[in-house]
GROMACS .gro file of C-alpha atoms in nm:
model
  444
    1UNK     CA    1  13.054  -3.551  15.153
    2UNK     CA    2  13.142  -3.905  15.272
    3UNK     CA    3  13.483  -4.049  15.369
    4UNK     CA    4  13.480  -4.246  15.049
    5UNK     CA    5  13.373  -3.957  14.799
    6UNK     CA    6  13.701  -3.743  14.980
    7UNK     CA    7  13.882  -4.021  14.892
    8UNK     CA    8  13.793  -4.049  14.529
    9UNK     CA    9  13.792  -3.711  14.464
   10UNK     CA   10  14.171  -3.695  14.576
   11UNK     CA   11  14.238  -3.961  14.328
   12UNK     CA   12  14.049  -3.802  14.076
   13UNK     CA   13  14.236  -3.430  14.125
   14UNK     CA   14  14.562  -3.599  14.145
   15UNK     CA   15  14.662  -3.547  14.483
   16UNK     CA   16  14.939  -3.764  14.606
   17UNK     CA   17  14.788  -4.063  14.736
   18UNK     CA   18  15.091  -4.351  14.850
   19UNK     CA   19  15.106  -4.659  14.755
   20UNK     CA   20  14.886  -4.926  15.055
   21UNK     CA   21  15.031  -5.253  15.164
   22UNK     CA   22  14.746  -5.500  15.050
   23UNK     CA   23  14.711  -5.814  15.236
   24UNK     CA   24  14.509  -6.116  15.141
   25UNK     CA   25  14.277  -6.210  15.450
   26UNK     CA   26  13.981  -6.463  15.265
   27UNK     CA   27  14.049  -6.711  15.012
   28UNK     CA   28  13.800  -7.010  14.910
   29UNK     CA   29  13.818  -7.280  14.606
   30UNK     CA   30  13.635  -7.561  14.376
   31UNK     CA   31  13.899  -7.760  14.233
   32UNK     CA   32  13.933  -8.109  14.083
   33UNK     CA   33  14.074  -8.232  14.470
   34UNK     CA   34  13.742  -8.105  14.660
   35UNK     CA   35  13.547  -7.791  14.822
   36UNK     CA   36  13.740  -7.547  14.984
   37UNK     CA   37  14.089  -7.391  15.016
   38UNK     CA   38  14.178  -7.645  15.282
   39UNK     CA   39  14.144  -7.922  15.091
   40UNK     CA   40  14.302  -7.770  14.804
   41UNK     CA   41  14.610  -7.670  15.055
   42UNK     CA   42  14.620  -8.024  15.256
   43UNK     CA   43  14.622  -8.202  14.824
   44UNK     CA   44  14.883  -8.006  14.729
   45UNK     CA   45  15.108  -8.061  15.025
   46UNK     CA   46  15.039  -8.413  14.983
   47UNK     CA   47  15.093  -8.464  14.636
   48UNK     CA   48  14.746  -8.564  14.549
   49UNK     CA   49  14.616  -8.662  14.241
   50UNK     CA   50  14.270  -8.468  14.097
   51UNK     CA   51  14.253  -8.592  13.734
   52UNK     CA   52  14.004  -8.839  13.697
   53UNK     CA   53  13.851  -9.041  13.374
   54UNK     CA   54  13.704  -8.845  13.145
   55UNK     CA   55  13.416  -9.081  12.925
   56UNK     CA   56  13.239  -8.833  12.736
   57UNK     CA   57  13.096  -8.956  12.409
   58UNK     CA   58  13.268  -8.580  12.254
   59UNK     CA   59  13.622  -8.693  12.460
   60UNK     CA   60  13.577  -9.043  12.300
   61UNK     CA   61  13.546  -8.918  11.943
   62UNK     CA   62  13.873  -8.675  11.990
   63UNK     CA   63  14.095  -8.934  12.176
   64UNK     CA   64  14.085  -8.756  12.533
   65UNK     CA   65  14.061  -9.013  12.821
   66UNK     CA   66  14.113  -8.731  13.146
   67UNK     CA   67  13.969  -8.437  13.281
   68UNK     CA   68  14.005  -8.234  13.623
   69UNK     CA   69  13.682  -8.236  13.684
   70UNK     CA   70  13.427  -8.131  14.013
   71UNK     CA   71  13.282  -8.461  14.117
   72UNK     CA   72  12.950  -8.470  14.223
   73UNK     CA   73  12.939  -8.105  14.267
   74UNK     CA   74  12.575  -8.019  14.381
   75UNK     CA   75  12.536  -7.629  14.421
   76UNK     CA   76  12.245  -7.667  14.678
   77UNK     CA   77  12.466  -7.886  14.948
   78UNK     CA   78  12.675  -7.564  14.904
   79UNK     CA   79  12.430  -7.272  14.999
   80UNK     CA   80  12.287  -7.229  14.681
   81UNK     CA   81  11.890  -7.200  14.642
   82UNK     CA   82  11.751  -7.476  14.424
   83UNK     CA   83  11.626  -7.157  14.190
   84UNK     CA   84  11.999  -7.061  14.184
   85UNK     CA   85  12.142  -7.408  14.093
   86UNK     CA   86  11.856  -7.425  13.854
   87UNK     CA   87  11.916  -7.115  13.648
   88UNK     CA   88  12.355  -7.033  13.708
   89UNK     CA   89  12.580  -7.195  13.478
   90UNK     CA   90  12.811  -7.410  13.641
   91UNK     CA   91  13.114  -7.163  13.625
   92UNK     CA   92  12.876  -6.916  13.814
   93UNK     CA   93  12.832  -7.177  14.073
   94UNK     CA   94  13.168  -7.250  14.131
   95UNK     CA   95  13.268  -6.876  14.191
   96UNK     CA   96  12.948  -6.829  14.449
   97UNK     CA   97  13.069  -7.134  14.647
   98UNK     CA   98  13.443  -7.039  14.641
   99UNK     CA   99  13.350  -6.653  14.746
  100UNK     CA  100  13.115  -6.721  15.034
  101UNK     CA  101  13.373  -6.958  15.132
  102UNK     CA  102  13.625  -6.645  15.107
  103UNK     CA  103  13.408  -6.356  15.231
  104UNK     CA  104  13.334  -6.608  15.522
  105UNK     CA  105  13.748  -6.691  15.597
  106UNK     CA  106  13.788  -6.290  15.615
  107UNK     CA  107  13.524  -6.230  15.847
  108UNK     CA  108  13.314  -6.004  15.644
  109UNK     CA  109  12.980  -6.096  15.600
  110UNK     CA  110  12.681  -6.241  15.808
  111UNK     CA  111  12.462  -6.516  15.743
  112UNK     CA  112  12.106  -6.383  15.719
  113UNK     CA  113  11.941  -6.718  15.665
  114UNK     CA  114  11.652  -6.681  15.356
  115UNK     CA  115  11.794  -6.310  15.324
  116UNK     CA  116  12.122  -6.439  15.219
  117UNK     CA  117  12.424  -6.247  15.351
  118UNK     CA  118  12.500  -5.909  15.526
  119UNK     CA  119  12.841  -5.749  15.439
  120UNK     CA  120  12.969  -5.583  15.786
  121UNK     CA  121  12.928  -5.250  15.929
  122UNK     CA  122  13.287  -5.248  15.971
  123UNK     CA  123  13.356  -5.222  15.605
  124UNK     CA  124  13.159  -4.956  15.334
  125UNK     CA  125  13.010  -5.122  15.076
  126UNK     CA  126  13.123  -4.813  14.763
  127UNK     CA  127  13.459  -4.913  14.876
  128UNK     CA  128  13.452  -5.306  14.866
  129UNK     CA  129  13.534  -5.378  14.470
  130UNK     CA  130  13.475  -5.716  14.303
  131UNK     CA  131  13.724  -5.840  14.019
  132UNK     CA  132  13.634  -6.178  13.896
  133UNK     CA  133  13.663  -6.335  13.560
  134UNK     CA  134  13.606  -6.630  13.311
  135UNK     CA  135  13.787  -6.717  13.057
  136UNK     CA  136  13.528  -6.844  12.845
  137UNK     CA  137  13.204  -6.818  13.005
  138UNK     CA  138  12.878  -7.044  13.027
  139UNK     CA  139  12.967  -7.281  12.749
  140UNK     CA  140  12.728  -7.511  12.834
  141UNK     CA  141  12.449  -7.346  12.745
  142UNK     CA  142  12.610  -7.180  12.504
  143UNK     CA  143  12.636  -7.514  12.324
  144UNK     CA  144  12.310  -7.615  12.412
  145UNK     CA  145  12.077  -7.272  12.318
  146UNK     CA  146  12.280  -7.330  11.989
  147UNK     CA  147  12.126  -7.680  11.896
  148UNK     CA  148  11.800  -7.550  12.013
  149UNK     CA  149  11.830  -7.278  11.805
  150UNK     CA  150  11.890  -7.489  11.521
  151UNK     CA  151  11.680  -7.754  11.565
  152UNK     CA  152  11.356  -7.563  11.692
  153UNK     CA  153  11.378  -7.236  11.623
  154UNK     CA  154  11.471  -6.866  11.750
  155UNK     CA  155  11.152  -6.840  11.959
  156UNK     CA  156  11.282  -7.127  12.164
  157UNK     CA  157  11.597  -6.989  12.260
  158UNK     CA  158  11.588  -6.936  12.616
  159UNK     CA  159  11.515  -6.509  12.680
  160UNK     CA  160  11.815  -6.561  12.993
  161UNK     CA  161  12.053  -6.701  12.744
  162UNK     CA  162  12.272  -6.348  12.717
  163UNK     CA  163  12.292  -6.274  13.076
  164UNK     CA  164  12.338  -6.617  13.181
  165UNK     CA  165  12.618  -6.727  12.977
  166UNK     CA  166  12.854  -6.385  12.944
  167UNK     CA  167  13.106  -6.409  13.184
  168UNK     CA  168  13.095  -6.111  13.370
  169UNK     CA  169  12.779  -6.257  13.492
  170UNK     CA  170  12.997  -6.422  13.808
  171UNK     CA  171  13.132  -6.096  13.864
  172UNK     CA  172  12.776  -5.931  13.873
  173UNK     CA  173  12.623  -6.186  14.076
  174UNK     CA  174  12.874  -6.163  14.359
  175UNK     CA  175  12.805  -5.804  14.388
  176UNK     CA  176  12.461  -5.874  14.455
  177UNK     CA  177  12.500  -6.158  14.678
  178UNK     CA  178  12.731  -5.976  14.958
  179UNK     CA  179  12.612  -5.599  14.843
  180UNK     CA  180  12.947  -5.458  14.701
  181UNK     CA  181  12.932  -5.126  14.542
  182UNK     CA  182  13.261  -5.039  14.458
  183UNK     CA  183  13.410  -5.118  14.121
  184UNK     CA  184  13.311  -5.468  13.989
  185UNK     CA  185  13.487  -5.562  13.661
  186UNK     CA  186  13.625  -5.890  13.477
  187UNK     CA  187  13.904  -5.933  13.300
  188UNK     CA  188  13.889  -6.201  13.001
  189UNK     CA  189  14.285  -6.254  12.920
  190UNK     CA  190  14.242  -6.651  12.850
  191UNK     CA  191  14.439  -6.834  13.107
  192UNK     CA  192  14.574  -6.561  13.254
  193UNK     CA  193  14.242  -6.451  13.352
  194UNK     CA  194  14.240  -6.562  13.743
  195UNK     CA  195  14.591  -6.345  13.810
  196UNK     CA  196  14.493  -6.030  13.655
  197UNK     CA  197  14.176  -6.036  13.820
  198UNK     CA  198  14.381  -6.038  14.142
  199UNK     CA  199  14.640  -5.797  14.009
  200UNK     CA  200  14.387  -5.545  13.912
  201UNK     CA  201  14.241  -5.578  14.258
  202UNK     CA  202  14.574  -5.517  14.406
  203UNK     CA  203  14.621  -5.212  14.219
  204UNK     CA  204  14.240  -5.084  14.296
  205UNK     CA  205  14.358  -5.142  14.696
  206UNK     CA  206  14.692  -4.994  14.620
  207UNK     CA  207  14.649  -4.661  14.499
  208UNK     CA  208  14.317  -4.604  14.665
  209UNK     CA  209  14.032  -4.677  14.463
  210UNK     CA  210  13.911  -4.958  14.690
  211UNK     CA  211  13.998  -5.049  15.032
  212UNK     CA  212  13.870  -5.451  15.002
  213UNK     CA  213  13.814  -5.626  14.677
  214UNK     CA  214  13.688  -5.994  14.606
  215UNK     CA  215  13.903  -6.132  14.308
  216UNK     CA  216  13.967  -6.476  14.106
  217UNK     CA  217  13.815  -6.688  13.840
  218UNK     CA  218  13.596  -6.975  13.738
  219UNK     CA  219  13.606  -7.223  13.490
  220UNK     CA  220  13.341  -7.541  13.295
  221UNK     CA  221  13.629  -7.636  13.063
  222UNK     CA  222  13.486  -7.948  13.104
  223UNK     CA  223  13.226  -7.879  12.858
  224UNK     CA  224  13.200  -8.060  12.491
  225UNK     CA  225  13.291  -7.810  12.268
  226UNK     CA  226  13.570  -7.678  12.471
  227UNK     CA  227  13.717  -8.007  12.495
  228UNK     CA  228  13.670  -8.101  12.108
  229UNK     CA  229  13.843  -7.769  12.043
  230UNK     CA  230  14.105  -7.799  12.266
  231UNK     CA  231  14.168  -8.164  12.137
  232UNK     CA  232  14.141  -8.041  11.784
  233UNK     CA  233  14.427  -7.780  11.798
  234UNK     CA  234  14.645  -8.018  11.991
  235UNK     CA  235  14.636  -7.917  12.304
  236UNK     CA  236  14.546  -8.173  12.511
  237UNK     CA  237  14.720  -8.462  12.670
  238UNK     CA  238  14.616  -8.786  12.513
  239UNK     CA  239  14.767  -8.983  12.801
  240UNK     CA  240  14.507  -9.300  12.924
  241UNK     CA  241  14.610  -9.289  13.270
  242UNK     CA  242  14.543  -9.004  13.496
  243UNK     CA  243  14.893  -8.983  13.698
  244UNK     CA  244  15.051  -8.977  13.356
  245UNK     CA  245  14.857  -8.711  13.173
  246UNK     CA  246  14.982  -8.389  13.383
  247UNK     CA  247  15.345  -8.357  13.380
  248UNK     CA  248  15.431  -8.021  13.390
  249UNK     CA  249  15.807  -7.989  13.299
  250UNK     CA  250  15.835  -8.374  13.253
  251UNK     CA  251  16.082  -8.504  12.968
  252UNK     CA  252  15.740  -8.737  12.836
  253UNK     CA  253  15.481  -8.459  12.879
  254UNK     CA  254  15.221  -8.460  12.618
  255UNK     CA  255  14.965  -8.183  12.677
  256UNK     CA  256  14.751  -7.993  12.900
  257UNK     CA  257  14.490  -8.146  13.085
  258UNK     CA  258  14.139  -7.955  13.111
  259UNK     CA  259  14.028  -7.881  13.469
  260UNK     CA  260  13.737  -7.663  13.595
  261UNK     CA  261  13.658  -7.478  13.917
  262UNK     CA  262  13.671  -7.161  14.054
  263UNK     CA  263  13.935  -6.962  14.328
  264UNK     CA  264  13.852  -6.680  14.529
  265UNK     CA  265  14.062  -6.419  14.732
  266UNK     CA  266  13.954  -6.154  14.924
  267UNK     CA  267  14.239  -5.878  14.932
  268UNK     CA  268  14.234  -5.562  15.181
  269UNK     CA  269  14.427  -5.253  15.236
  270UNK     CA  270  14.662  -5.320  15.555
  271UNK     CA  271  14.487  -5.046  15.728
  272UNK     CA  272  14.140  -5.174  15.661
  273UNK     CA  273  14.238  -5.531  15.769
  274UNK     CA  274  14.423  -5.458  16.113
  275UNK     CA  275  14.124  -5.197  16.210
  276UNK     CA  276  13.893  -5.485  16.190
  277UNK     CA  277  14.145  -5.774  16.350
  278UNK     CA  278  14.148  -5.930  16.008
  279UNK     CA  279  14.353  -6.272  16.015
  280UNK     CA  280  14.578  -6.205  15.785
  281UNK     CA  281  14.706  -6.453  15.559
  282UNK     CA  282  14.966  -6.305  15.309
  283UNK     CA  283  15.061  -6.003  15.180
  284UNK     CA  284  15.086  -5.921  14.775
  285UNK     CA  285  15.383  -5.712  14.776
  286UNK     CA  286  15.398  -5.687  14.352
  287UNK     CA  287  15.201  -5.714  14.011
  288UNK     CA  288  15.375  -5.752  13.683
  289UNK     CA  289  15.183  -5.811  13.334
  290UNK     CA  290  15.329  -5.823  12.998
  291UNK     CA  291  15.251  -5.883  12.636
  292UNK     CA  292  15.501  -6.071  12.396
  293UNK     CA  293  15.312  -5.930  12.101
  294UNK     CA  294  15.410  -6.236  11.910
  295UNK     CA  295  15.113  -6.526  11.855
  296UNK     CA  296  14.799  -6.570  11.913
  297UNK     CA  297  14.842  -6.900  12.070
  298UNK     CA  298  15.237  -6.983  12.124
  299UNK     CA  299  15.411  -6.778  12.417
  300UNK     CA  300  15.740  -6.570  12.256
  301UNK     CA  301  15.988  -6.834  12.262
  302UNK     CA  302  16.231  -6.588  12.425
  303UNK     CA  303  16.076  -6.574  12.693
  304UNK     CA  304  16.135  -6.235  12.738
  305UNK     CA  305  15.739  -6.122  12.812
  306UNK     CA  306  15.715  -6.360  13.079
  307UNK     CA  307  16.050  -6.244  13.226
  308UNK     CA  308  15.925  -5.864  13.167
  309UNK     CA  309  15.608  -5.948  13.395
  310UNK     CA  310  15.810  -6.093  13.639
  311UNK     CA  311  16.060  -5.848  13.692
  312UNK     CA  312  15.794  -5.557  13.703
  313UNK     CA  313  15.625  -5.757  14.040
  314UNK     CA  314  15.981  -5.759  14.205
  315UNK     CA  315  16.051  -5.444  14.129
  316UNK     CA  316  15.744  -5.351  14.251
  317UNK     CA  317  15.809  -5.534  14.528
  318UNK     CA  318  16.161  -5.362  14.631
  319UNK     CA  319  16.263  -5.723  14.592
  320UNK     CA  320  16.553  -5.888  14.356
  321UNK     CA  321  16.546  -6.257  14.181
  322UNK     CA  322  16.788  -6.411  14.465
  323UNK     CA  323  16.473  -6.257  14.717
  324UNK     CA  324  16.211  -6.524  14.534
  325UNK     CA  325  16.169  -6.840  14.777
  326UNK     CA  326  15.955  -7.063  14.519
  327UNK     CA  327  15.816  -7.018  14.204
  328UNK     CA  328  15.451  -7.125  14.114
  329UNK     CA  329  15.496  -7.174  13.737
  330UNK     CA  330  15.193  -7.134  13.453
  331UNK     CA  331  15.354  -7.514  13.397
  332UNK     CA  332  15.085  -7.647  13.184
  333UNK     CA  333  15.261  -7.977  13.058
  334UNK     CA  334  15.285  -7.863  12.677
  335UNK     CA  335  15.606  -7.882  12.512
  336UNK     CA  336  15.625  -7.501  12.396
  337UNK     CA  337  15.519  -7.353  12.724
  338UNK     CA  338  15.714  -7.495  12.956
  339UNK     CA  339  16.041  -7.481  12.734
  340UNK     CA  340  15.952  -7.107  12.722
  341UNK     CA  341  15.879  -7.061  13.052
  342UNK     CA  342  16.176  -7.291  13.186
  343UNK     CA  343  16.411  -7.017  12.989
  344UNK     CA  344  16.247  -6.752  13.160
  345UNK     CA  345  16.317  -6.812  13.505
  346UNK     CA  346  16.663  -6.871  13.396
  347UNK     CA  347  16.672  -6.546  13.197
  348UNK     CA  348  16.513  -6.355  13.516
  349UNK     CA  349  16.863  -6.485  13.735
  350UNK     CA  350  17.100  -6.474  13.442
  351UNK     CA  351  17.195  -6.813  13.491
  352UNK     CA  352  17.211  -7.166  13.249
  353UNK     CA  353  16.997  -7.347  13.546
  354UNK     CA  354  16.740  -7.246  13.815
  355UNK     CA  355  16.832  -7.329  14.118
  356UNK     CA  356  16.487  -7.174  14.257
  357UNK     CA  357  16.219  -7.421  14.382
  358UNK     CA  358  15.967  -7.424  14.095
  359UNK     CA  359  15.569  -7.602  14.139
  360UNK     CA  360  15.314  -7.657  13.940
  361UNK     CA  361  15.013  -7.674  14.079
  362UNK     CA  362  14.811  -7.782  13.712
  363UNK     CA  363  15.004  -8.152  13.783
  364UNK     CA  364  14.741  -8.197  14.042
  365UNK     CA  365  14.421  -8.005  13.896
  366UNK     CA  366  14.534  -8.011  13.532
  367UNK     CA  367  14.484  -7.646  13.367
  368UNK     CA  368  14.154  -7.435  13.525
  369UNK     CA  369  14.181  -7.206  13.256
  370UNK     CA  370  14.049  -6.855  13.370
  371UNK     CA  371  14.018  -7.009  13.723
  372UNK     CA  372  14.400  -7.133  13.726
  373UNK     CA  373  14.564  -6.792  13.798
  374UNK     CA  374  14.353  -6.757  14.139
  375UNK     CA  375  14.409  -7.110  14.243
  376UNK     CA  376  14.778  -7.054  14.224
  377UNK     CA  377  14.789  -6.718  14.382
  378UNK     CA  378  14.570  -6.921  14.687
  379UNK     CA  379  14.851  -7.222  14.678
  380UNK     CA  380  15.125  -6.969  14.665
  381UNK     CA  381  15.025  -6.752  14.965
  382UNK     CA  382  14.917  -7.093  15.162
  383UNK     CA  383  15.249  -7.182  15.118
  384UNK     CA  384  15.463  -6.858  15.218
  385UNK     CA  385  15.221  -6.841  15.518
  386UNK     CA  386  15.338  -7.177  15.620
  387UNK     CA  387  15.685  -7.164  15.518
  388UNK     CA  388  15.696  -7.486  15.255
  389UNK     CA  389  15.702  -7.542  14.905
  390UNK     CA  390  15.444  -7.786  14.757
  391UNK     CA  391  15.574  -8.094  14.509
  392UNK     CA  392  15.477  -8.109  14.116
  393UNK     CA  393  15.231  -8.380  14.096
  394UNK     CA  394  15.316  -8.564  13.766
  395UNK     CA  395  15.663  -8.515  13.722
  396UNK     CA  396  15.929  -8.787  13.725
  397UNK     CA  397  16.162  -8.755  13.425
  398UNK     CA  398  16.393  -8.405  13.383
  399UNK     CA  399  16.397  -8.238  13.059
  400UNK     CA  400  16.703  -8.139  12.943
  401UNK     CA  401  16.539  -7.803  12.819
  402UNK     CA  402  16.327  -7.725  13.082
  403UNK     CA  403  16.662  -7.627  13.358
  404UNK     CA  404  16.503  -7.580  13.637
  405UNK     CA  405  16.469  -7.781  14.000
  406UNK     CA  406  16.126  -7.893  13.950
  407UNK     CA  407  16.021  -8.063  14.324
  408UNK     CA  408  15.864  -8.399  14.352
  409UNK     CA  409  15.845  -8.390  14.777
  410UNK     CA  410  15.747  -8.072  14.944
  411UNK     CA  411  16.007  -7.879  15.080
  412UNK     CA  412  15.905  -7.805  15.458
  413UNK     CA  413  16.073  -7.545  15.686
  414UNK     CA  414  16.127  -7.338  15.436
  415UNK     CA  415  16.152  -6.947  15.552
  416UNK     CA  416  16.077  -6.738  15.232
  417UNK     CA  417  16.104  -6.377  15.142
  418UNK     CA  418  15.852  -6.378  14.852
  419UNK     CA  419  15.741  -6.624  14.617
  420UNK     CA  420  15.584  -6.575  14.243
  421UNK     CA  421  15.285  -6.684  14.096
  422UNK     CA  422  15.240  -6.684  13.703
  423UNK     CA  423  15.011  -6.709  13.429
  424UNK     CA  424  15.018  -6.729  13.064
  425UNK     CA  425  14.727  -6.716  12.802
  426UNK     CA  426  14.669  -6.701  12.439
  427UNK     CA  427  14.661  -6.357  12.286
  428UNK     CA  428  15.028  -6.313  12.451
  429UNK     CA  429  14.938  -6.202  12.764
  430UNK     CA  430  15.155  -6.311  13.057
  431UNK     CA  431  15.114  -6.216  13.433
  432UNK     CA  432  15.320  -6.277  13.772
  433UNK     CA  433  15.233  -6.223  14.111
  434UNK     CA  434  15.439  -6.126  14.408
  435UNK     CA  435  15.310  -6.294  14.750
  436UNK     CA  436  15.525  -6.276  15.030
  437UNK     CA  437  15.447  -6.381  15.446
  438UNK     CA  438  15.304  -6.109  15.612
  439UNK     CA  439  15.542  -5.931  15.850
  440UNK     CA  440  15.365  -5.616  16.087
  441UNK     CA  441  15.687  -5.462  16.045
  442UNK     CA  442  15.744  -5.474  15.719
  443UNK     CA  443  15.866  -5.102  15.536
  444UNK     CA  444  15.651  -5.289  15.184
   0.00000   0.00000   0.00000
């Protein structure tokens, strides 16, 4: 019987197995600032803007002038076959690119040229688990096998349609590309979707299910029908000029901005990552999710699920509210969410105002949907591994209900113990991650 089968069958007949320190040692992005988690980093330090025009004949007719889009995003300049850019939907593309980009930062796989990639002896392939989502999937051709179906018939509709647009498909294809045979799953919880993709992989590492796991999300919000619907319910910032259209926590915020792209992490038990002479990154130290069990698309306005999620990561963690160094906020510039969530982080200290550092990295990308929660989580740990806290791009007025110290500079020099990243999606669900600088020394 194999090291890995011993393993699973302790799980399975409930020996004691304790808890693992997981580490983050990969991470990779598509965002609206550029390819890769550099750039994304380096933008958010810097304040940059990634909102551009958005001149869409559908974004014309519903009165939406911005999106976060990928500009000029080829999927063959980025190691993708021209059979692969020809047949993935976007949202597929953006998770390959971000992932080799992540499996490539940790050191785990070799470039095999035509073959495509070899995962390392160093690491068993049944124990490598992939956890990568979608919120809502290949909706372009979703839209487009639609009209064809209507207009010429269901012998037209293309015979790939199912497995190209479902959106466990990015999930699936990853697995193939690097060979991972451990547990590959998506979770679809809207826009919470990128953080409990890499909270379940935290907990697969944790308790010994998996010893590496490739997590995130991907996102083509910026498709027609998503942004008529969007518009349509009144979710979207009608705002003509880009720098004015994100403003998370802003006094004249007016909406959400749609943004696309994908975030990848690549998360590792400590053991598996210093056997190897991983570079190590961050560490997760806690996972908290919640459900408010309230709306389908309003957030309890409480608070109290978000502040339930939260406290379950700290606690997790060991860790206490006066322990969190920043706060990465869902912060999607709507009026109800970031009201709600403004009252939670005061809720979580018990105090009128939040003194805590609080960012929002959507001011820059606008909101990447299912790929949001993963960007974050690669923002946040960036920014405990390098001691700062990045500015809110957007923001400039202070609303009275929205207490908390919203930063317009980064904040540099900036030691911190832990920091949370959080998400929040329709259906109720909320989710908060726990990412604190990795310490050899730690007792997490």
């Amino acid at each position: 019987m194999s090291s890995a089968n011993k393993t699973d069958e302790r799980f399975l007949t409930g020996e004691v197995i304790h808890p693992r320190r997981v580490v983050i040692t990969g991470v990779g992005a598509v965002s609206p600032v550029g390819i890769g988690a550099d750039r994304l980093f380096e933008a958010a330090v810097a304040g940059e803007l990634g909102i551009k025009p958005l001149a869409t004949d559908v974004a014309q007719q519903v009165g939406i002038n911005v999106g976060g889009t990928i500009e000029g995003f080829e999927g063959t300049e980025h190691g993708l076959t021209k059979k692969q850019a020809r047949r993935w939907e976007r949202f597929v593309q953006y998770a390959v690119v971000a992932s080799d980009e992540a499996m490539k930062n940790a050191g785990l796989i070799e470039d095999m040229g035509e073959e495509g990639f070899k995962l390392i002896d160093a690491v068993s392939a049944e124990r490598f688990a992939c956890v990568y989502g979608s919120g809502i999937g290949g909706m372009d051709i979703f839209t487009s096998e639609s009209i064809k179906l209507h207009e010429k018939g269901a012998k037209r509709v293309n015979p790939l349609f199912i497995p190209t647009m479902i959106s466990n498909i990015a999930a699936g294809e990853l697995a193939i590309r690097f060979g991972l045979k451990g547990e590959t799953n998506n979770c679809v919880v809207a826009c919470t979707t990128g953080t409990q993709c890499v909270g379940e992989a935290y907990r697969l590492i944790r308790f010994g299910i998996a010893d590496l796991a490739l997590a995130g999300g991907a996102e083509e919000s910026i498709s027609d029908v998503s942004i008529a619907g969007f518009a349509n319910l009144g979710a979207l910032s009608r705002a003509e000029d880009p720098a004015r259209a994100s403003r998370p926590f802003d006094a004249n915020r007016d909406g959400f901005v749609a943004g696309e792209g994908a975030g990848a992490l690549v998360l590792e038990s400590l053991e598996s990552a210093v056997s190897r002479g991983a570079n190590i990154i961050a560490e997760v130290v806690g996972f908290g999710t919640s459900s408010d069990a309230y709306h389908v698309t309003s957030p309890d306005p409480s608070g109290e699920g978000i502040v339930r999620a939260m406290r379950l990561a700290l606690d997790e963690a060991g860790l206490e509210p006066a322990d969190i160094g920043h706060l990465n906020a869902h912060g999607t510039s709507t009026k109800i969410n970031d009201e709600t969530e403004a009252k939670a982080f005061c809720a979580l200290q018990g105090v009128e105002r939040s003194n805590i550092p609080v960012t929002s990295t959507k001011g820059m990308t606008g909101h990447m949907l299912g790929a949001a929660g993963a960007i974050e989580a690669i923002v946040t740990a960036l920014s405990v591994a390098n001691d700062l806290v990045p500015p809110t791009v957007g923001f400039a007025e202070a609303d009275s209900e929205c207490p908390v110290t919203v930063l317009t500079e980064v904040r540099r020099d900036v030691p911190q113990k832990v920091a949370l990243s959080n998400s929040i999606g329709f259906g109720g669900h909320n989710a908060s991650l726990a990412i604190a600088p990795y310490h050899a020394d730690s007792a997490q």
